[in-house]
Tab-separated table of C-alpha atoms in Angstrom:
chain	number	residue	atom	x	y	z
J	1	UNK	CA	-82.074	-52.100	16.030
J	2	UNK	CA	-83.930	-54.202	18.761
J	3	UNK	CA	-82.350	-54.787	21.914
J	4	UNK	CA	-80.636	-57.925	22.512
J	5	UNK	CA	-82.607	-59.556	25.804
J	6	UNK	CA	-80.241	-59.436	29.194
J	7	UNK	CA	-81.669	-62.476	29.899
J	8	UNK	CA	-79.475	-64.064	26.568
J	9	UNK	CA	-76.526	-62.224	27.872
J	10	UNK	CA	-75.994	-63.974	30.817
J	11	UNK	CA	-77.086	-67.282	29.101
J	12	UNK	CA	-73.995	-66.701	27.110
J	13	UNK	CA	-72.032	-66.391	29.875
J	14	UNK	CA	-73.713	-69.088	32.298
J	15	UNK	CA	-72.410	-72.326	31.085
J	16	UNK	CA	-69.306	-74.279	30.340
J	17	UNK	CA	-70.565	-75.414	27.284
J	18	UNK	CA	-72.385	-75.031	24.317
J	19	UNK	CA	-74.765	-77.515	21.824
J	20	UNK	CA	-75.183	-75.118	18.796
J	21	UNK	CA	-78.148	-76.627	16.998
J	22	UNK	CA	-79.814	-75.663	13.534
J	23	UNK	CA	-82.406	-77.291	11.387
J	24	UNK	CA	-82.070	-79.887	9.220
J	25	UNK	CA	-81.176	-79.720	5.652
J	26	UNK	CA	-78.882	-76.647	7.054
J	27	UNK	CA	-78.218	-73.801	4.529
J	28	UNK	CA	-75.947	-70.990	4.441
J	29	UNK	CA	-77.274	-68.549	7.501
J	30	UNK	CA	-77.453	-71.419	9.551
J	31	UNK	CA	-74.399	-72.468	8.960
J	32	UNK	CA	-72.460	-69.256	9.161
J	33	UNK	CA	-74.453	-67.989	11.933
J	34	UNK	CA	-73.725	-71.337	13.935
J	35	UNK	CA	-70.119	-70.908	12.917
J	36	UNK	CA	-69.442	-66.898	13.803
J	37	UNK	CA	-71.624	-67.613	17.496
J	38	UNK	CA	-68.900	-70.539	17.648
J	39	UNK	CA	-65.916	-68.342	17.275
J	40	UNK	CA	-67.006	-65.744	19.075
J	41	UNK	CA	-67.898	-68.010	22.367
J	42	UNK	CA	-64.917	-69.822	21.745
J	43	UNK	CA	-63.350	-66.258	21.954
J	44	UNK	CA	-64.716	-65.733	25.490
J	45	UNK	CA	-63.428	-69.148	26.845
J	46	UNK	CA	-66.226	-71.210	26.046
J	47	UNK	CA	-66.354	-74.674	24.496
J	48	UNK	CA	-68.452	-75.584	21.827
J	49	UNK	CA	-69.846	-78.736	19.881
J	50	UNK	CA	-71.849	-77.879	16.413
J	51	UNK	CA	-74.707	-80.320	15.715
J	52	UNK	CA	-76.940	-81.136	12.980
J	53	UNK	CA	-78.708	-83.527	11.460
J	54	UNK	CA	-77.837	-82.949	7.834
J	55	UNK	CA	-78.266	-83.685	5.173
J	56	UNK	CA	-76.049	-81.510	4.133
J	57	UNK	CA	-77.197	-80.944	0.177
J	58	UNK	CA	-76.522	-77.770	-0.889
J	59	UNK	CA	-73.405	-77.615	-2.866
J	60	UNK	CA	-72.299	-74.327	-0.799
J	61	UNK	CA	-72.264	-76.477	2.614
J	62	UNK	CA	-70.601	-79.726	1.327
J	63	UNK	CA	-67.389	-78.241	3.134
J	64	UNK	CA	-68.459	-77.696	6.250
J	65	UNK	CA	-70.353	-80.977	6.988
J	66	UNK	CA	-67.277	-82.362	8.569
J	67	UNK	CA	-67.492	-79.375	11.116
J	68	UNK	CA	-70.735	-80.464	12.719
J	69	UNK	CA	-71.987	-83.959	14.186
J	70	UNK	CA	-75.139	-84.968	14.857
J	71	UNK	CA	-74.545	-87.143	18.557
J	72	UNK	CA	-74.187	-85.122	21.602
J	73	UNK	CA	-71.598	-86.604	23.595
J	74	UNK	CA	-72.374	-88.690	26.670
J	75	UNK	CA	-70.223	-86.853	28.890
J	76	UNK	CA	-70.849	-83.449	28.771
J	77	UNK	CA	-69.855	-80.894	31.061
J	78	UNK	CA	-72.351	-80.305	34.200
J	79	UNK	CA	-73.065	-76.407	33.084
J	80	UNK	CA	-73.420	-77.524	29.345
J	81	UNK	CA	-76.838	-75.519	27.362
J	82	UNK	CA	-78.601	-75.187	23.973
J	83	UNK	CA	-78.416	-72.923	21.248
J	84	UNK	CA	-80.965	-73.273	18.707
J	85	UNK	CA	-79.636	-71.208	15.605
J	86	UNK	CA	-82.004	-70.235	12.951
J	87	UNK	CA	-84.588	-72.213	13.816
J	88	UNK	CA	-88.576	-71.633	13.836
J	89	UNK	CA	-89.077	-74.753	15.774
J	90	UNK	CA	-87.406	-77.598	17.595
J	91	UNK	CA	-88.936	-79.927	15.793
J	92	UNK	CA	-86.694	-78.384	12.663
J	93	UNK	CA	-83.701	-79.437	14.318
J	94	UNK	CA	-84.284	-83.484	13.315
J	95	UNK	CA	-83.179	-86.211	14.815
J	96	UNK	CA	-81.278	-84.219	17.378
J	97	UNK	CA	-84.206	-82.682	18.647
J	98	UNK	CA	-84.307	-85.071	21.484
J	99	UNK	CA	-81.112	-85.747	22.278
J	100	UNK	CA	-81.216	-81.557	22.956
J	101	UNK	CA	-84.691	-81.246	24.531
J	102	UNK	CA	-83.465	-81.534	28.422
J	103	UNK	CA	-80.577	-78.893	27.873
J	104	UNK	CA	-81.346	-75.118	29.344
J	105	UNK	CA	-81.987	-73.799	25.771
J	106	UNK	CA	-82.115	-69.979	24.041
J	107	UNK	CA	-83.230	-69.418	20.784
J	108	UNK	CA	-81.587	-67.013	18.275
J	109	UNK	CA	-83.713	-66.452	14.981
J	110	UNK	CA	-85.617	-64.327	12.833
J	111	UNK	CA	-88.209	-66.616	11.771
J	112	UNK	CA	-92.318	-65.079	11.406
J	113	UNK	CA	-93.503	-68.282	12.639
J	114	UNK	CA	-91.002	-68.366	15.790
J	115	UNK	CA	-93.059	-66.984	18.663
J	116	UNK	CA	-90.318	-68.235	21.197
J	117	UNK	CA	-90.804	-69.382	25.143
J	118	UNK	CA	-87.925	-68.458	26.809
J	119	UNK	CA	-86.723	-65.619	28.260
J	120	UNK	CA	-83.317	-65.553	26.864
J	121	UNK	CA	-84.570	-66.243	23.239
J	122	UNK	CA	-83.753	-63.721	21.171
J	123	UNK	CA	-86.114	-63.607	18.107
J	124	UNK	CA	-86.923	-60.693	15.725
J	125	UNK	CA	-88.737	-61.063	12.113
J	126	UNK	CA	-88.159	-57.916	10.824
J	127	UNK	CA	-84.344	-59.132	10.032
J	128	UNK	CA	-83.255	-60.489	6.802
J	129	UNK	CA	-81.331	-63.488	8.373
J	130	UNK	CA	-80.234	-65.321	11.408
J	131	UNK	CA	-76.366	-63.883	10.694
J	132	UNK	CA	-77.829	-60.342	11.547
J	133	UNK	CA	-78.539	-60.966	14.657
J	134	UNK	CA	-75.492	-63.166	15.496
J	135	UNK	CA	-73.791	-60.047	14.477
J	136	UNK	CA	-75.421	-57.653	16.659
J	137	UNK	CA	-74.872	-59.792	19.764
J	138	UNK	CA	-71.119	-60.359	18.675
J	139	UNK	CA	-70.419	-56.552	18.294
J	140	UNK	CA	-72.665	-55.569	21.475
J	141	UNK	CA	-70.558	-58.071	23.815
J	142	UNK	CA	-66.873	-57.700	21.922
J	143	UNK	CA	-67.337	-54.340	20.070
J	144	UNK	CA	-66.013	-56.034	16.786
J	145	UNK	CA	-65.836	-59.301	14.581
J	146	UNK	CA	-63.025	-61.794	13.510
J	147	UNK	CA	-61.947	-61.480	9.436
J	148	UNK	CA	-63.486	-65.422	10.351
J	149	UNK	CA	-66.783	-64.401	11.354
J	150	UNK	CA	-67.441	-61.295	8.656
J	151	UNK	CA	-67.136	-64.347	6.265
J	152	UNK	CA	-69.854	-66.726	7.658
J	153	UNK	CA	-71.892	-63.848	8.930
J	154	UNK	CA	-71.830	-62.367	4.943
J	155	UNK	CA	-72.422	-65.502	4.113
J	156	UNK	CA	-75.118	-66.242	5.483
J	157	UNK	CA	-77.067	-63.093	5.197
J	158	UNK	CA	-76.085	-63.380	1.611
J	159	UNK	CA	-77.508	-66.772	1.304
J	160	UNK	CA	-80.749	-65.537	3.114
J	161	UNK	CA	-81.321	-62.017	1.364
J	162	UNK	CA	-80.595	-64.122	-2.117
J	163	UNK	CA	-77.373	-61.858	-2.092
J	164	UNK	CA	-79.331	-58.729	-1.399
J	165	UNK	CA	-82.178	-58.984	-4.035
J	166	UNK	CA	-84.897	-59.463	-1.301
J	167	UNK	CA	-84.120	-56.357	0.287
J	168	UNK	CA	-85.918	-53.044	-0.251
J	169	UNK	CA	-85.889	-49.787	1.107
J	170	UNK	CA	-86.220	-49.758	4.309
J	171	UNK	CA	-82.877	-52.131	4.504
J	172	UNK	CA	-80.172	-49.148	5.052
J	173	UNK	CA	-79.511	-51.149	8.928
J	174	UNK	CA	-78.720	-54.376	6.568
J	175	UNK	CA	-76.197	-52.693	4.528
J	176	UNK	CA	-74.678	-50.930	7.310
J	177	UNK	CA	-73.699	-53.791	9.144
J	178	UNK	CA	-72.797	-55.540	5.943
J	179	UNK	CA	-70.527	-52.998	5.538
J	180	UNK	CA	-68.806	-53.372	8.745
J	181	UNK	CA	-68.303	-57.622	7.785
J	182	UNK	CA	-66.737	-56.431	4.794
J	183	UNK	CA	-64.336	-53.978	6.430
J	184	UNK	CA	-63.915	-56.595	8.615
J	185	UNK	CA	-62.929	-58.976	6.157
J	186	UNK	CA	-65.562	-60.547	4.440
J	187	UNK	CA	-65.113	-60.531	0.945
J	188	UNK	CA	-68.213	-60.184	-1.356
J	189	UNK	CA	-67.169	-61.647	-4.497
J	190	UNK	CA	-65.712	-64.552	-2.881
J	191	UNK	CA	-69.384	-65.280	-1.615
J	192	UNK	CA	-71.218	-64.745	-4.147
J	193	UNK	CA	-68.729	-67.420	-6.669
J	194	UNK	CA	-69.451	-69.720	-3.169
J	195	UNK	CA	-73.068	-69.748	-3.299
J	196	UNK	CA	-74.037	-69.373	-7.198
J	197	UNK	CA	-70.834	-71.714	-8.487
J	198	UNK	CA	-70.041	-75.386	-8.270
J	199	UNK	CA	-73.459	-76.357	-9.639
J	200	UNK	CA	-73.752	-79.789	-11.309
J	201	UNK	CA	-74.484	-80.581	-14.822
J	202	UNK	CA	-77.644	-82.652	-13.523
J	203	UNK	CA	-78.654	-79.983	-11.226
J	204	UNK	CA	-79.838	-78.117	-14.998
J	205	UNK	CA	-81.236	-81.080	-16.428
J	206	UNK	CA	-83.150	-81.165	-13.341
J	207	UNK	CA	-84.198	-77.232	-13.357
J	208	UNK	CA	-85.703	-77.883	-16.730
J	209	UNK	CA	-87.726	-80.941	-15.738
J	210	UNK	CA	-89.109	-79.034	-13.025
J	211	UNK	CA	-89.654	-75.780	-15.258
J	212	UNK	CA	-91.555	-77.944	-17.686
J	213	UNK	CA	-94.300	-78.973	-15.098
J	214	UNK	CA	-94.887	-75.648	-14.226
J	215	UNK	CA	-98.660	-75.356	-13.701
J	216	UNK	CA	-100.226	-71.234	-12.853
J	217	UNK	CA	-103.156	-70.877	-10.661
J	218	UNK	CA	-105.037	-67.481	-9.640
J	219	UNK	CA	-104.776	-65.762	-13.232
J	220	UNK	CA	-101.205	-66.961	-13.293
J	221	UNK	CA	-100.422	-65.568	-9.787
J	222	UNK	CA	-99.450	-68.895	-8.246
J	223	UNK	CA	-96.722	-71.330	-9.527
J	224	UNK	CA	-97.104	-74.684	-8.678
J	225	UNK	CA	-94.438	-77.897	-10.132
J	226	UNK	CA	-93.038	-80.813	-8.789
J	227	UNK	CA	-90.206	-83.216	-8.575
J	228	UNK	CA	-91.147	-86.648	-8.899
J	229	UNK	CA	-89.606	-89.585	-6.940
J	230	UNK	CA	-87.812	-91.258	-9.892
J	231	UNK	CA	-85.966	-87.500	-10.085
J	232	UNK	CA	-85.102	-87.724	-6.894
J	233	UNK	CA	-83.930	-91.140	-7.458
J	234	UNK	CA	-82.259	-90.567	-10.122
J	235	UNK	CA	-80.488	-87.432	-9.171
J	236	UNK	CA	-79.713	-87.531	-5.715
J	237	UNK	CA	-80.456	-84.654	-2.865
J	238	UNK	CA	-77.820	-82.705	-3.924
J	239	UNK	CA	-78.757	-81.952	-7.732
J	240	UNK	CA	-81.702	-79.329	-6.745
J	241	UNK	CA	-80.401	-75.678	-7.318
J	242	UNK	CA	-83.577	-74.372	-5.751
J	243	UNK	CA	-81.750	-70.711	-5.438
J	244	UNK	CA	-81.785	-70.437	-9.175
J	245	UNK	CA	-85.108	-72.578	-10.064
J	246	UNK	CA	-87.022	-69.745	-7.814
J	247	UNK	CA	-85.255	-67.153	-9.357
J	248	UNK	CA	-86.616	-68.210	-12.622
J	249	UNK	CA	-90.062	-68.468	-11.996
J	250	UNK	CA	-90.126	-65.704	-9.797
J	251	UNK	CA	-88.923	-63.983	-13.029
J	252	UNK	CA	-92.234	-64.991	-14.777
J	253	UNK	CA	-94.582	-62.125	-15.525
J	254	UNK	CA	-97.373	-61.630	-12.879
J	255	UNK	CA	-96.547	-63.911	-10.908
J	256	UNK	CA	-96.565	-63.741	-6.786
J	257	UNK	CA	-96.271	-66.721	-5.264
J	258	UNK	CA	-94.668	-70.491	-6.103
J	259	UNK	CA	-94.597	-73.656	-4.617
J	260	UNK	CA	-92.083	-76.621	-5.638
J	261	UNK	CA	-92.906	-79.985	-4.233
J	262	UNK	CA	-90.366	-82.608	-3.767
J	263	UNK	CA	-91.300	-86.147	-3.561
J	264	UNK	CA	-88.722	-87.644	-1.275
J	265	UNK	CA	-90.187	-91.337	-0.704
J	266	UNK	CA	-93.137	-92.977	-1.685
J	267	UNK	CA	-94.732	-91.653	1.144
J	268	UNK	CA	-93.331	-88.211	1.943
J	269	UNK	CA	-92.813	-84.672	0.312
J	270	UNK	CA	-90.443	-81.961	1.030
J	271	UNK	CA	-92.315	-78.900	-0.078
J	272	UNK	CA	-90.602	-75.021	-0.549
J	273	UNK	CA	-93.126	-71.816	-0.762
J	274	UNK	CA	-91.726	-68.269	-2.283
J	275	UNK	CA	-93.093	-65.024	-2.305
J	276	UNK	CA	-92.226	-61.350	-3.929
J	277	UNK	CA	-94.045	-59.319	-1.992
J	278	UNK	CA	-98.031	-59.523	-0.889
J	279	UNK	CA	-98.445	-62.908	-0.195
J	280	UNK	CA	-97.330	-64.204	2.632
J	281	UNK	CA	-96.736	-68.057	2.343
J	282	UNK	CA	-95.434	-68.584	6.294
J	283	UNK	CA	-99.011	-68.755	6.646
J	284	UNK	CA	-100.087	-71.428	3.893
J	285	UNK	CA	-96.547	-73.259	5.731
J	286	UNK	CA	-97.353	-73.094	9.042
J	287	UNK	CA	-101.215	-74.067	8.498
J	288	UNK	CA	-99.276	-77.746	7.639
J	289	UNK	CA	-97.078	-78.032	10.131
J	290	UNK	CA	-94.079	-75.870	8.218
J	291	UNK	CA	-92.350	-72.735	9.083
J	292	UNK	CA	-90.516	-70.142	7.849
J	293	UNK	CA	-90.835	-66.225	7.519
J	294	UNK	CA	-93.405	-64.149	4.747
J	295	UNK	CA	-91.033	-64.707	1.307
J	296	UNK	CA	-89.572	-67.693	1.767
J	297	UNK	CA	-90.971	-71.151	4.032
J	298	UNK	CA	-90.789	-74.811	3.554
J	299	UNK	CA	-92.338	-77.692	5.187
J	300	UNK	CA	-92.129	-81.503	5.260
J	301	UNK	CA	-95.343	-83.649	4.963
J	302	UNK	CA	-97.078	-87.551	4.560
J	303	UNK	CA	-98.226	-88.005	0.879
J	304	UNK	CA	-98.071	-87.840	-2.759
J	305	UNK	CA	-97.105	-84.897	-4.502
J	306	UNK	CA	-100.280	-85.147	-6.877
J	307	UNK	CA	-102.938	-85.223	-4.391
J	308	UNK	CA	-100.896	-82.607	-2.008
J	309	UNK	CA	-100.593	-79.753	-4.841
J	310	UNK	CA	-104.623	-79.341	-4.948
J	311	UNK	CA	-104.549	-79.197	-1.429
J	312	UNK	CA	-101.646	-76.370	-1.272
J	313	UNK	CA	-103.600	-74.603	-4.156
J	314	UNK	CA	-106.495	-74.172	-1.874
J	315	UNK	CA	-104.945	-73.200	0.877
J	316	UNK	CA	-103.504	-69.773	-0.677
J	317	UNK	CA	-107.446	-68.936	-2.204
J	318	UNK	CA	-107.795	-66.388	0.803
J	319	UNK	CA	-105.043	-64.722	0.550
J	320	UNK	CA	-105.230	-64.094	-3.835
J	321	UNK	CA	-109.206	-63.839	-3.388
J	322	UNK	CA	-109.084	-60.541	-1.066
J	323	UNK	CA	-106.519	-58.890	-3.295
């Protein structure tokens, strides 16, 4: 279990107030993590204020949209800092990122491509999700969580672990303390009808759109298929179940890497990258700007989804050439 820094332990008890911050298009550990650090400063006496710039698109986080605003108030306490939750980069955060930028600042995240430059940052890849180590600091300062934060903690490293399917052996610390949320009170089942349920009837006519452009690179180790603009248009940002689209290509025989492009505008793509095991696509992300960690990154870029997908092709030839 690494150490949480001493240096983020009296940042967390420093200020009057906290800006809890994620990145945009926040899903399920970023949310729960920004919700359980919430309660638990809250807990100590603290105020709070949960910002992000949205959207929020995911069916799973519709409900908590109204929990989070994206304007830091005017009048904010004199002792008022920054907590940037699940986060590889500031730039992540959106349109808040500047309204955040002169605030004394810690990072909490478990990002690959998160190097961190603070000493109170508190940053460790070799977790599954941003909830694990919002967990460890909760029970390390309080000795226990709330029945409140076991269920955004499980659900986030539920959302982030694709309910436990990325894991592999060397996970036993994982289960452990998702064993303690549960005796705490987070409730399993409950999360898993949360995350997989509620999909649209679009959302599959959509999947199978997608599914049908499916193009394989690399003797079929690379995926590559889009989503055009008049899809995106037609459907809205909501429709996209990318948690079960992956699932089903990733379910494709030989295959070890995918990439989904979205084309958002005319003049911009949202792009997602997944990995099983050897390749490692927070390097193909990062190399344009994106972030992420080794099976799962995502990145947002200037151009057409036809001319980009060559260009994405390319850039994983090292990495399937020197297999």
């Amino acid at each position: 279990m690494s150490r949480i820094p001493e240096k983020l332990k009296d940042f967390l008890s420093a200020y009057d107030m906290y800006l809890i911050a994620g990145h945009n298009e926040p899903d399920g550990d970023c949310i729960g993590s920004s919700l359980a650090l919430s309660s638990y400063l809250q807990r100590t006496g603290k105020k709070t204020l949960l910002l992000s710039a949205g959207p929020f698109k995911r069916t799973e986080t519709r409900e908590y949209e109204k929990l989070f605003t994206s304007c830091v108030p005017e009048n904010t306490p004199e002792k008022t800092a920054v907590i940037i939750v699940d986060c590889s980069d500031i730039k992540r955060t959106g349109d808040i990122a500047g309204s955040i930028s002169a605030f004394p600042c810690a990072v909490i995240d478990h990002h690959a491509t998160n190097t961190g430059n603070g000493e109170a940052d508190f940053i460790d890849p070799g977790k599954p999700a941003s909830a694990v180590l919002i967990q460890q600091i909760i029970e390390e300062c309080s000795g226990t969580v709330t029945k409140y934060e076991a269920e955004m903690l499980l659900f986030g490293v539920c959302t982030d672990t694709g309910f436990f399917r990325h894991l592999d052996s060397n996970s036993s610390e994982t289960f452990s303390a998702v064993s303690r949320l549960v005796l705490a009170g987070g409730n399993p089942k409950q999360t898993f009808a949360k995350i997989r349920g509620g999909k649209s009837f679009e959302s599959r006519l959509l999947i199978s759109s997608i599914l049908s452009r499916m193009e394989r690179y690399y003797d079929g180790r690379l995926i590559v298929s889009m989503q055009t603009l008049e899809e995106t248009e037609k459907y809205g940002n909501e429709a996209r179940d990318s948690d079960s689209l992956y699932q089903l290509i990733q379910a494709v025989e030989g295959v070890e890497a995918i990439v989904i492009v979205k084309q958002e505008t005319e003049t911009r793509c949202s792009v997602g990258f997944r990995s099983l095991d050897k390749i490692d696509v927070s390097l193909v992300a990062s190399s344009f700007g994106g972030g992420g960690h080794k099976q799962a990154s995502g990145l947002s870029i200037e151009g057409k989804a036809e001319k980009l997908i060559p260009v994405f092709v390319e850039a994983f030839k090292a990495q399937f050439t020197r297999q």
